[in-house]
């Protein structure tokens, strides 16, 4: 929610404004002589905006890349991570067939230790 008010009025309500600005999407535009002077928003939201701008500067074609990737996914023109790793020579274990457990010998050793501690 955007709220615009004069700096002189904001001065009187600064604690309320600071509290309201903590809510996601809430920000205040403070004006002087009717012209926007400063914007107040939560520090968390400000940091998020900064990170977004940094990513956009680092990857100027990001929007096009995302659109292209989404189109390829819709067409089914992609490979899975497992397929890509297999193409690169990695051998992936079939974890669905693996059984995990603790051997009886290990259980007995733990039980002995626990009896000694008590």
PDB file of N, CA and C in Angstrom, residues 93-103 107:
ATOM      1  N   UNK A  93      23.544 -43.314  -8.048  1.00  0.00           N
ATOM      2  CA  UNK A  93      23.059 -44.496  -7.344  1.00  0.00           C
ATOM      3  C   UNK A  93      21.538 -44.499  -7.360  1.00  0.00           C
ATOM      4  N   UNK A  94      20.977 -45.674  -7.477  1.00  0.00           N
ATOM      5  CA  UNK A  94      19.526 -45.812  -7.404  1.00  0.00           C
ATOM      6  C   UNK A  94      19.161 -45.947  -5.929  1.00  0.00           C
ATOM      7  N   UNK A  95      18.861 -44.830  -5.306  1.00  0.00           N
ATOM      8  CA  UNK A  95      18.610 -44.822  -3.872  1.00  0.00           C
ATOM      9  C   UNK A  95      17.277 -45.459  -3.506  1.00  0.00           C
ATOM     10  N   UNK A  96      16.402 -45.632  -4.463  1.00  0.00           N
ATOM     11  CA  UNK A  96      15.114 -46.239  -4.148  1.00  0.00           C
ATOM     12  C   UNK A  96      15.269 -47.702  -3.766  1.00  0.00           C
ATOM     13  N   UNK A  97      16.355 -48.345  -4.189  1.00  0.00           N
ATOM     14  CA  UNK A  97      16.575 -49.761  -3.887  1.00  0.00           C
ATOM     15  C   UNK A  97      17.458 -49.957  -2.656  1.00  0.00           C
ATOM     16  N   UNK A  98      18.054 -48.884  -2.173  1.00  0.00           N
ATOM     17  CA  UNK A  98      18.920 -49.008  -1.017  1.00  0.00           C
ATOM     18  C   UNK A  98      18.088 -49.102   0.251  1.00  0.00           C
ATOM     19  N   UNK A  99      18.569 -49.929   1.173  1.00  0.00           N
ATOM     20  CA  UNK A  99      17.915 -50.054   2.467  1.00  0.00           C
ATOM     21  C   UNK A  99      18.876 -49.517   3.511  1.00  0.00           C
ATOM     22  N   UNK A 100      18.330 -48.752   4.405  1.00  0.00           N
ATOM     23  CA  UNK A 100      19.139 -48.172   5.467  1.00  0.00           C
ATOM     24  C   UNK A 100      18.708 -48.780   6.789  1.00  0.00           C
ATOM     25  N   UNK A 101      19.651 -48.998   7.640  1.00  0.00           N
ATOM     26  CA  UNK A 101      19.329 -49.546   8.943  1.00  0.00           C
ATOM     27  C   UNK A 101      20.578 -49.652   9.791  1.00  0.00           C
ATOM     28  N   UNK A 102      20.374 -50.114  10.995  1.00  0.00           N
ATOM     29  CA  UNK A 102      21.477 -50.280  11.927  1.00  0.00           C
ATOM     30  C   UNK A 102      21.635 -51.769  12.171  1.00  0.00           C
ATOM     31  N   UNK A 103      22.867 -52.238  12.097  1.00  0.00           N
ATOM     32  CA  UNK A 103      23.107 -53.663  12.294  1.00  0.00           C
ATOM     33  C   UNK A 103      22.807 -54.057  13.741  1.00  0.00           C
ATOM     34  N   UNK A 107      23.588 -52.185  17.450  1.00  0.00           N
ATOM     35  CA  UNK A 107      22.547 -51.968  18.450  1.00  0.00           C
ATOM     36  C   UNK A 107      22.963 -52.536  19.798  1.00  0.00           C
TER      37      UNK A 107
END
